PDB file of C-alpha atoms in Angstrom:
ATOM      1  CA  MET M   1       0.233   0.023   0.104  1.00 58.00           C
ATOM      2  CA  THR M   2       1.408   3.458  -0.967  1.00 76.00           C
ATOM      3  CA  GLU M   3       1.876   6.390   1.462  1.00 93.00           C
ATOM      4  CA  ILE M   4      -1.511   8.005   1.809  1.00 96.00           C
ATOM      5  CA  GLU M   5      -1.797  11.486   3.497  1.00 96.00           C
ATOM      6  CA  TRP M   6      -5.469  12.929   4.141  1.00 97.00           C
ATOM      7  CA  TRP M   7      -6.136  16.553   4.185  1.00 98.00           C
ATOM      8  CA  ASP M   8      -9.562  17.599   6.049  1.00 97.00           C
ATOM      9  CA  TYR M   9     -11.676  20.902   5.611  1.00 98.00           C
ATOM     10  CA  ASP M  10     -14.535  22.073   7.359  1.00 96.00           C
ATOM     11  CA  ALA M  11     -16.230  23.431   3.979  1.00 95.00           C
ATOM     12  CA  PRO M  12     -15.801  22.362   0.097  1.00 95.00           C
ATOM     13  CA  SER M  13     -14.845  26.052  -0.462  1.00 96.00           C
ATOM     14  CA  GLU M  14     -12.048  25.408   1.456  1.00 98.00           C
ATOM     15  CA  MET M  15     -10.919  22.133  -0.138  1.00 98.00           C
ATOM     16  CA  ALA M  16     -11.577  23.962  -3.379  1.00 98.00           C
ATOM     17  CA  GLU M  17      -8.985  26.638  -2.481  1.00 98.00           C
ATOM     18  CA  ALA M  18      -6.582  24.102  -1.396  1.00 98.00           C
ATOM     19  CA  VAL M  19      -6.863  21.696  -3.992  1.00 98.00           C
ATOM     20  CA  ALA M  20      -6.893  24.257  -6.869  1.00 98.00           C
ATOM     21  CA  GLY M  21      -3.747  25.862  -5.376  1.00 98.00           C
ATOM     22  CA  ASP M  22      -2.156  22.307  -5.540  1.00 98.00           C
ATOM     23  CA  VAL M  23      -2.760  21.695  -9.173  1.00 98.00           C
ATOM     24  CA  ARG M  24      -1.876  24.844 -10.163  1.00 98.00           C
ATOM     25  CA  PHE M  25       1.825  24.477  -8.737  1.00 98.00           C
ATOM     26  CA  ILE M  26       1.859  20.678 -10.880  1.00 98.00           C
ATOM     27  CA  ILE M  27       0.950  22.619 -13.755  1.00 98.00           C
ATOM     28  CA  GLU M  28       3.648  25.357 -13.369  1.00 98.00           C
ATOM     29  CA  SER M  29       6.264  23.160 -12.619  1.00 98.00           C
ATOM     30  CA  ALA M  30       5.557  20.839 -15.756  1.00 98.00           C
ATOM     31  CA  ILE M  31       5.494  23.764 -18.060  1.00 98.00           C
ATOM     32  CA  ASP M  32       8.748  25.110 -16.458  1.00 98.00           C
ATOM     33  CA  ALA M  33      10.229  21.607 -16.897  1.00 98.00           C
ATOM     34  CA  ARG M  34       9.101  20.776 -20.029  1.00 97.00           C
ATOM     35  CA  GLY M  35       6.912  23.513 -21.793  1.00 98.00           C
ATOM     36  CA  SER M  36       3.555  21.816 -21.604  1.00 98.00           C
ATOM     37  CA  ALA M  37       1.291  20.339 -18.956  1.00 98.00           C
ATOM     38  CA  VAL M  38      -1.216  17.468 -19.216  1.00 98.00           C
ATOM     39  CA  ILE M  39      -3.484  16.389 -16.462  1.00 98.00           C
ATOM     40  CA  ALA M  40      -6.716  14.542 -15.974  1.00 98.00           C
ATOM     41  CA  LEU M  41      -9.727  15.687 -14.082  1.00 98.00           C
ATOM     42  CA  PRO M  42     -12.782  14.184 -12.852  1.00 97.00           C
ATOM     43  CA  GLY M  43     -16.467  14.853 -13.637  1.00 92.00           C
ATOM     44  CA  GLY M  44     -19.188  14.990 -10.905  1.00 88.00           C
ATOM     45  CA  LYS M  45     -20.249  18.006  -8.743  1.00 89.00           C
ATOM     46  CA  THR M  46     -17.439  17.831  -6.234  1.00 91.00           C
ATOM     47  CA  PRO M  47     -14.753  19.132  -8.514  1.00 95.00           C
ATOM     48  CA  GLN M  48     -16.947  21.874 -10.085  1.00 95.00           C
ATOM     49  CA  PRO M  49     -15.910  24.478  -7.308  1.00 97.00           C
ATOM     50  CA  ILE M  50     -12.174  23.247  -7.670  1.00 98.00           C
ATOM     51  CA  PHE M  51     -12.566  24.116 -11.509  1.00 98.00           C
ATOM     52  CA  GLU M  52     -13.797  27.383 -10.863  1.00 97.00           C
ATOM     53  CA  ARG M  53     -10.887  28.275  -8.263  1.00 98.00           C
ATOM     54  CA  LEU M  54      -8.430  26.638 -10.951  1.00 98.00           C
ATOM     55  CA  ALA M  55      -9.756  28.841 -13.812  1.00 98.00           C
ATOM     56  CA  GLN M  56      -8.838  32.117 -11.978  1.00 97.00           C
ATOM     57  CA  ALA M  57      -5.075  31.065 -11.946  1.00 97.00           C
ATOM     58  CA  LYS M  58      -2.750  33.078 -14.038  1.00 96.00           C
ATOM     59  CA  LEU M  59      -1.259  30.144 -15.915  1.00 98.00           C
ATOM     60  CA  ASP M  60      -0.317  29.931 -19.632  1.00 98.00           C
ATOM     61  CA  TRP M  61      -3.434  27.934 -20.501  1.00 98.00           C
ATOM     62  CA  ARG M  62      -2.407  27.655 -24.032  1.00 98.00           C
ATOM     63  CA  LYS M  63       0.266  24.997 -22.709  1.00 98.00           C
ATOM     64  CA  VAL M  64      -2.093  23.014 -20.746  1.00 98.00           C
ATOM     65  CA  THR M  65      -3.851  19.560 -21.981  1.00 98.00           C
ATOM     66  CA  ILE M  66      -7.027  18.583 -20.347  1.00 98.00           C
ATOM     67  CA  VAL M  67      -8.150  14.989 -20.375  1.00 98.00           C
ATOM     68  CA  PRO M  68     -11.252  13.483 -18.298  1.00 98.00           C
ATOM     69  CA  THR M  69     -10.683  10.576 -16.332  1.00 98.00           C
ATOM     70  CA  ASP M  70     -13.738   9.304 -17.580  1.00 98.00           C
ATOM     71  CA  ASP M  71     -16.943   9.932 -19.515  1.00 97.00           C
ATOM     72  CA  ARG M  72     -20.368   8.848 -20.341  1.00 96.00           C
ATOM     73  CA  LEU M  73     -21.206   7.591 -23.713  1.00 95.00           C
ATOM     74  CA  VAL M  74     -23.326  10.556 -24.317  1.00 93.00           C
ATOM     75  CA  PRO M  75     -23.377  13.237 -27.246  1.00 90.00           C
ATOM     76  CA  MET M  76     -21.139  16.260 -26.393  1.00 88.00           C
ATOM     77  CA  GLY M  77     -23.478  19.033 -24.644  1.00 90.00           C
ATOM     78  CA  ASP M  78     -25.405  16.273 -22.888  1.00 92.00           C
ATOM     79  CA  GLU M  79     -25.835  17.013 -18.813  1.00 92.00           C
ATOM     80  CA  LEU M  80     -24.215  13.540 -18.566  1.00 94.00           C
ATOM     81  CA  SER M  81     -21.047  14.851 -20.294  1.00 94.00           C
ATOM     82  CA  ASN M  82     -17.732  15.212 -18.562  1.00 95.00           C
ATOM     83  CA  ILE M  83     -15.979  16.724 -21.004  1.00 94.00           C
ATOM     84  CA  THR M  84     -18.859  19.157 -21.772  1.00 94.00           C
ATOM     85  CA  MET M  85     -18.148  20.481 -17.974  1.00 93.00           C
ATOM     86  CA  ILE M  86     -14.648  20.801 -18.544  1.00 96.00           C
ATOM     87  CA  CYS M  87     -14.892  22.533 -21.614  1.00 96.00           C
ATOM     88  CA  LYS M  88     -17.092  25.145 -20.553  1.00 96.00           C
ATOM     89  CA  THR M  89     -14.648  26.012 -17.814  1.00 97.00           C
ATOM     90  CA  PHE M  90     -11.187  25.677 -19.443  1.00 98.00           C
ATOM     91  CA  VAL M  91     -11.675  26.344 -23.249  1.00 98.00           C
ATOM     92  CA  PRO M  92     -12.341  29.895 -22.925  1.00 98.00           C
ATOM     93  CA  LEU M  93      -8.890  30.153 -21.172  1.00 98.00           C
ATOM     94  CA  GLY M  94      -7.191  28.810 -24.113  1.00 98.00           C
ATOM     95  CA  ALA M  95      -6.534  25.073 -22.631  1.00 98.00           C
ATOM     96  CA  ARG M  96      -6.723  22.001 -24.868  1.00 98.00           C
ATOM     97  CA  VAL M  97      -9.284  19.902 -23.838  1.00 97.00           C
ATOM     98  CA  PHE M  98      -8.936  16.419 -25.153  1.00 95.00           C
ATOM     99  CA  PRO M  99     -12.237  14.416 -25.460  1.00 94.00           C
ATOM    100  CA  ILE M 100     -12.028  10.593 -24.852  1.00 95.00           C
ATOM    101  CA  THR M 101     -15.480  10.084 -26.337  1.00 90.00           C
ATOM    102  CA  SER M 102     -17.516  12.996 -27.736  1.00 67.00           C
ATOM    103  CA  GLU M 103     -20.809  11.064 -28.660  1.00 73.00           C
ATOM    104  CA  ALA M 104     -23.062   8.054 -28.101  1.00 69.00           C
ATOM    105  CA  ALA M 105     -21.528   4.854 -29.301  1.00 75.00           C
ATOM    106  CA  GLU M 106     -23.412   1.453 -29.698  1.00 78.00           C
ATOM    107  CA  ASP M 107     -20.053  -0.521 -28.996  1.00 92.00           C
ATOM    108  CA  TYR M 108     -18.732   0.882 -25.943  1.00 96.00           C
ATOM    109  CA  LYS M 109     -15.655  -1.532 -26.112  1.00 95.00           C
ATOM    110  CA  ALA M 110     -15.082  -0.006 -29.549  1.00 95.00           C
ATOM    111  CA  ALA M 111     -15.190   3.504 -28.128  1.00 96.00           C
ATOM    112  CA  GLY M 112     -12.627   2.414 -25.610  1.00 96.00           C
ATOM    113  CA  ARG M 113     -10.405   1.404 -28.196  1.00 95.00           C
ATOM    114  CA  ALA M 114     -10.575   4.565 -30.213  1.00 94.00           C
ATOM    115  CA  ALA M 115     -10.223   6.761 -27.220  1.00 96.00           C
ATOM    116  CA  ASP M 116      -6.964   4.396 -26.239  1.00 97.00           C
ATOM    117  CA  ALA M 117      -5.839   5.218 -29.695  1.00 95.00           C
ATOM    118  CA  ARG M 118      -6.166   9.134 -29.163  1.00 95.00           C
ATOM    119  CA  LEU M 119      -4.558   8.881 -25.956  1.00 97.00           C
ATOM    120  CA  GLN M 120      -1.189   7.480 -27.366  1.00 96.00           C
ATOM    121  CA  ASP M 121      -0.412  10.800 -29.248  1.00 94.00           C
ATOM    122  CA  LEU M 122      -0.338  12.809 -25.940  1.00 97.00           C
ATOM    123  CA  HIS M 123       2.919  13.071 -23.785  1.00 96.00           C
ATOM    124  CA  TRP M 124       2.496  10.401 -21.139  1.00 97.00           C
ATOM    125  CA  PRO M 125       2.487   9.785 -18.159  1.00 97.00           C
ATOM    126  CA  LEU M 126      -0.021  12.415 -17.026  1.00 98.00           C
ATOM    127  CA  ASP M 127       1.624  15.255 -14.705  1.00 98.00           C
ATOM    128  CA  LEU M 128      -1.227  14.801 -12.448  1.00 98.00           C
ATOM    129  CA  CYS M 129      -4.344  12.627 -12.344  1.00 98.00           C
ATOM    130  CA  LEU M 130      -7.304  13.897  -9.784  1.00 98.00           C
ATOM    131  CA  LEU M 131      -9.599  11.580  -8.973  1.00 98.00           C
ATOM    132  CA  GLY M 132     -13.101  11.254  -7.384  1.00 97.00           C
ATOM    133  CA  VAL M 133     -14.884   8.547  -5.902  1.00 97.00           C
ATOM    134  CA  GLY M 134     -18.376   7.413  -5.791  1.00 95.00           C
ATOM    135  CA  GLY M 135     -20.241   6.570  -2.642  1.00 94.00           C
ATOM    136  CA  ASP M 136     -20.196   2.607  -4.225  1.00 94.00           C
ATOM    137  CA  GLY M 137     -16.415   3.088  -4.262  1.00 96.00           C
ATOM    138  CA  HIS M 138     -15.684   3.333  -7.849  1.00 97.00           C
ATOM    139  CA  THR M 139     -13.347   5.937  -9.088  1.00 98.00           C
ATOM    140  CA  ALA M 140     -13.123   7.230 -12.661  1.00 98.00           C
ATOM    141  CA  SER M 141     -15.487   4.827 -14.345  1.00 98.00           C
ATOM    142  CA  ILE M 142     -13.819   1.662 -12.886  1.00 98.00           C
ATOM    143  CA  PHE M 143     -17.132   0.026 -11.987  1.00 96.00           C
ATOM    144  CA  PRO M 144     -18.115  -3.343 -10.585  1.00 91.00           C
ATOM    145  CA  GLY M 145     -19.100  -5.225 -13.541  1.00 92.00           C
ATOM    146  CA  PRO M 146     -17.837  -7.411 -16.657  1.00 94.00           C
ATOM    147  CA  ASP M 147     -15.041  -5.167 -17.595  1.00 96.00           C
ATOM    148  CA  LEU M 148     -13.612  -4.523 -14.048  1.00 96.00           C
ATOM    149  CA  ASP M 149     -10.617  -6.940 -14.128  1.00 96.00           C
ATOM    150  CA  GLU M 150      -9.869  -5.841 -17.483  1.00 97.00           C
ATOM    151  CA  ALA M 151      -9.414  -2.156 -16.080  1.00 98.00           C
ATOM    152  CA  LEU M 152      -7.757  -3.199 -13.067  1.00 97.00           C
ATOM    153  CA  THR M 153      -5.037  -5.684 -14.646  1.00 95.00           C
ATOM    154  CA  GLY M 154      -5.110  -4.795 -18.524  1.00 94.00           C
ATOM    155  CA  PRO M 155      -2.023  -4.011 -20.497  1.00 95.00           C
ATOM    156  CA  SER M 156       0.372  -1.673 -18.960  1.00 94.00           C
ATOM    157  CA  GLU M 157       0.355   0.172 -22.385  1.00 96.00           C
ATOM    158  CA  ARG M 158      -3.449   0.799 -22.480  1.00 97.00           C
ATOM    159  CA  ARG M 159      -4.509   4.024 -21.321  1.00 98.00           C
ATOM    160  CA  ALA M 160      -8.378   3.931 -21.836  1.00 98.00           C
ATOM    161  CA  LEU M 161     -10.949   1.360 -22.389  1.00 98.00           C
ATOM    162  CA  GLY M 162     -14.938   1.026 -22.412  1.00 97.00           C
ATOM    163  CA  VAL M 163     -16.711  -0.216 -19.598  1.00 97.00           C
ATOM    164  CA  ARG M 164     -20.417  -1.298 -18.798  1.00 96.00           C
ATOM    165  CA  PRO M 165     -20.835  -0.776 -15.248  1.00 96.00           C
ATOM    166  CA  ASP M 166     -23.065  -3.675 -13.273  1.00 95.00           C
ATOM    167  CA  PRO M 167     -25.222  -2.764 -12.126  1.00 94.00           C
ATOM    168  CA  MET M 168     -25.831   0.477 -13.853  1.00 95.00           C
ATOM    169  CA  PRO M 169     -25.720   3.599 -11.821  1.00 93.00           C
ATOM    170  CA  PRO M 170     -29.374   4.792 -11.801  1.00 93.00           C
ATOM    171  CA  GLU M 171     -28.230   8.524 -12.307  1.00 91.00           C
ATOM    172  CA  ALA M 172     -26.448   8.010 -15.194  1.00 93.00           C
ATOM    173  CA  PRO M 173     -27.267   4.386 -16.711  1.00 95.00           C
ATOM    174  CA  VAL M 174     -24.900   4.507 -19.502  1.00 95.00           C
ATOM    175  CA  ASP M 175     -21.877   3.058 -20.760  1.00 95.00           C
ATOM    176  CA  ARG M 176     -18.473   4.646 -20.115  1.00 96.00           C
ATOM    177  CA  VAL M 177     -14.914   5.088 -21.275  1.00 98.00           C
ATOM    178  CA  THR M 178     -12.288   5.306 -18.236  1.00 98.00           C
ATOM    179  CA  LEU M 179      -8.529   5.846 -17.979  1.00 98.00           C
ATOM    180  CA  SER M 180      -7.330   2.700 -17.072  1.00 98.00           C
ATOM    181  CA  LEU M 181      -5.503   1.850 -13.604  1.00 98.00           C
ATOM    182  CA  ALA M 182      -2.306   1.729 -15.482  1.00 98.00           C
ATOM    183  CA  ALA M 183      -2.787   4.922 -16.768  1.00 98.00           C
ATOM    184  CA  ILE M 184      -3.956   6.292 -13.452  1.00 98.00           C
ATOM    185  CA  LYS M 185      -0.852   5.060 -11.298  1.00 97.00           C
ATOM    186  CA  SER M 186       1.503   6.203 -14.133  1.00 97.00           C
ATOM    187  CA  ALA M 187       0.576   9.776 -13.218  1.00 98.00           C
ATOM    188  CA  ALA M 188       3.566  11.946 -11.717  1.00 98.00           C
ATOM    189  CA  ALA M 189       0.719  13.083  -9.182  1.00 98.00           C
ATOM    190  CA  LEU M 190      -2.017  11.371  -7.828  1.00 98.00           C
ATOM    191  CA  MET M 191      -4.855  13.106  -5.737  1.00 98.00           C
ATOM    192  CA  ILE M 192      -8.077  12.584  -4.625  1.00 98.00           C
ATOM    193  CA  ALA M 193     -10.871  15.073  -3.529  1.00 98.00           C
ATOM    194  CA  ILE M 194     -14.044  13.633  -2.155  1.00 97.00           C
ATOM    195  CA  SER M 195     -17.259  15.251   0.073  1.00 96.00           C
ATOM    196  CA  GLY M 196     -19.000  13.690   2.673  1.00 96.00           C
ATOM    197  CA  GLU M 197     -18.982  11.337   5.669  1.00 97.00           C
ATOM    198  CA  ASN M 198     -19.820   8.382   3.845  1.00 96.00           C
ATOM    199  CA  LYS M 199     -17.179   8.741   0.676  1.00 97.00           C
ATOM    200  CA  LYS M 200     -14.583   9.353   3.957  1.00 97.00           C
ATOM    201  CA  GLN M 201     -15.764   5.631   5.442  1.00 97.00           C
ATOM    202  CA  VAL M 202     -15.784   3.806   2.010  1.00 97.00           C
ATOM    203  CA  ILE M 203     -12.023   4.863   1.445  1.00 97.00           C
ATOM    204  CA  GLU M 204     -11.121   4.347   4.833  1.00 97.00           C
ATOM    205  CA  ALA M 205     -12.286   0.824   4.457  1.00 97.00           C
ATOM    206  CA  ALA M 206     -10.825   0.447   0.979  1.00 96.00           C
ATOM    207  CA  VAL M 207      -7.421   1.520   2.396  1.00 95.00           C
ATOM    208  CA  ALA M 208      -7.615  -1.008   5.281  1.00 95.00           C
ATOM    209  CA  GLU M 209      -8.708  -3.940   3.044  1.00 94.00           C
ATOM    210  CA  GLY M 210      -5.699  -3.079   0.579  1.00 91.00           C
ATOM    211  CA  VAL M 211      -5.305  -5.371  -2.591  1.00 92.00           C
ATOM    212  CA  GLY M 212      -8.188  -7.543  -1.375  1.00 93.00           C
ATOM    213  CA  SER M 213     -10.509  -4.551  -1.371  1.00 95.00           C
ATOM    214  CA  PRO M 214     -14.169  -5.049  -3.083  1.00 95.00           C
ATOM    215  CA  TYR M 215     -14.016  -1.288  -4.078  1.00 96.00           C
ATOM    216  CA  PRO M 216     -12.424  -0.315  -7.249  1.00 97.00           C
ATOM    217  CA  ILE M 217     -10.566   2.661  -5.303  1.00 97.00           C
ATOM    218  CA  GLY M 218      -9.074   0.189  -2.884  1.00 96.00           C
ATOM    219  CA  ARG M 219      -7.518  -1.653  -5.771  1.00 96.00           C
ATOM    220  CA  VAL M 220      -6.037   1.534  -7.217  1.00 97.00           C
ATOM    221  CA  LEU M 221      -4.778   2.842  -3.833  1.00 97.00           C
ATOM    222  CA  ALA M 222      -3.265  -0.735  -3.576  1.00 96.00           C
ATOM    223  CA  ALA M 223      -1.573  -0.445  -6.857  1.00 95.00           C
ATOM    224  CA  ALA M 224      -0.452   3.070  -6.662  1.00 95.00           C
ATOM    225  CA  GLU M 225       3.585   3.603  -6.487  1.00 91.00           C
ATOM    226  CA  LEU M 226       3.722   7.084  -5.199  1.00 92.00           C
ATOM    227  CA  PRO M 227       2.438   8.683  -2.153  1.00 95.00           C
ATOM    228  CA  VAL M 228      -1.451   9.939  -2.729  1.00 97.00           C
ATOM    229  CA  ASP M 229      -3.205  12.981  -1.387  1.00 98.00           C
ATOM    230  CA  ILE M 230      -6.719  12.656  -0.543  1.00 98.00           C
ATOM    231  CA  HIS M 231      -8.569  15.929   0.214  1.00 98.00           C
ATOM    232  CA  TRP M 232     -11.882  15.896   2.177  1.00 98.00           C
ATOM    233  CA  SER M 233     -14.370  18.061   3.201  1.00 97.00           C
ATOM    234  CA  ARG M 234     -17.327  17.555   5.679  1.00 91.00           C
TER     235      ARG M 234
END
């Protein structure tokens, strides 16, 4: 199990300020070292205040590429689309937002293969992977279901794949494309941002269970090779 450091906050706004500051530093460091930065950001409600704070940073956004950690197989502009939310915040700043899927697809596995092929053109590994965690212990779109083992143990060179959660989440009952565990754990920095007591308890249980955890986030943390910062707000 990798080293994990918890950061606790009394309010989501405090966490957003802190996480945005850390992300800004990582981006600046990558631009200073290499002339560009490539980061992965999650969807969902928790990161939205983080994105708003990060968007205020005085960065050379033209040198920043942003990839979603995962996305639903829905058309661009759909309320379930992670890339749409990320685009609305960062494209006006000049950032390059790199979709891993942009439309509904009947064959989710083919959509995953296409996403993986596109990601091969990016600088790798990621400078940062910022993850969220669901109340059921999923992270990115690594869910229980028929594709879980492939997401966790697939080839190290595979960066993305299509997945079908089972059971389907009622709030978004669609197939997804997700970064693989190999892609996530290879990132130069790995951070998690969550809110609520339930999610904290899920991660604490997953950490205690280690590589045998039934929670996907437990498997990800067990495989991580670098320290992981977990930011949690009440």
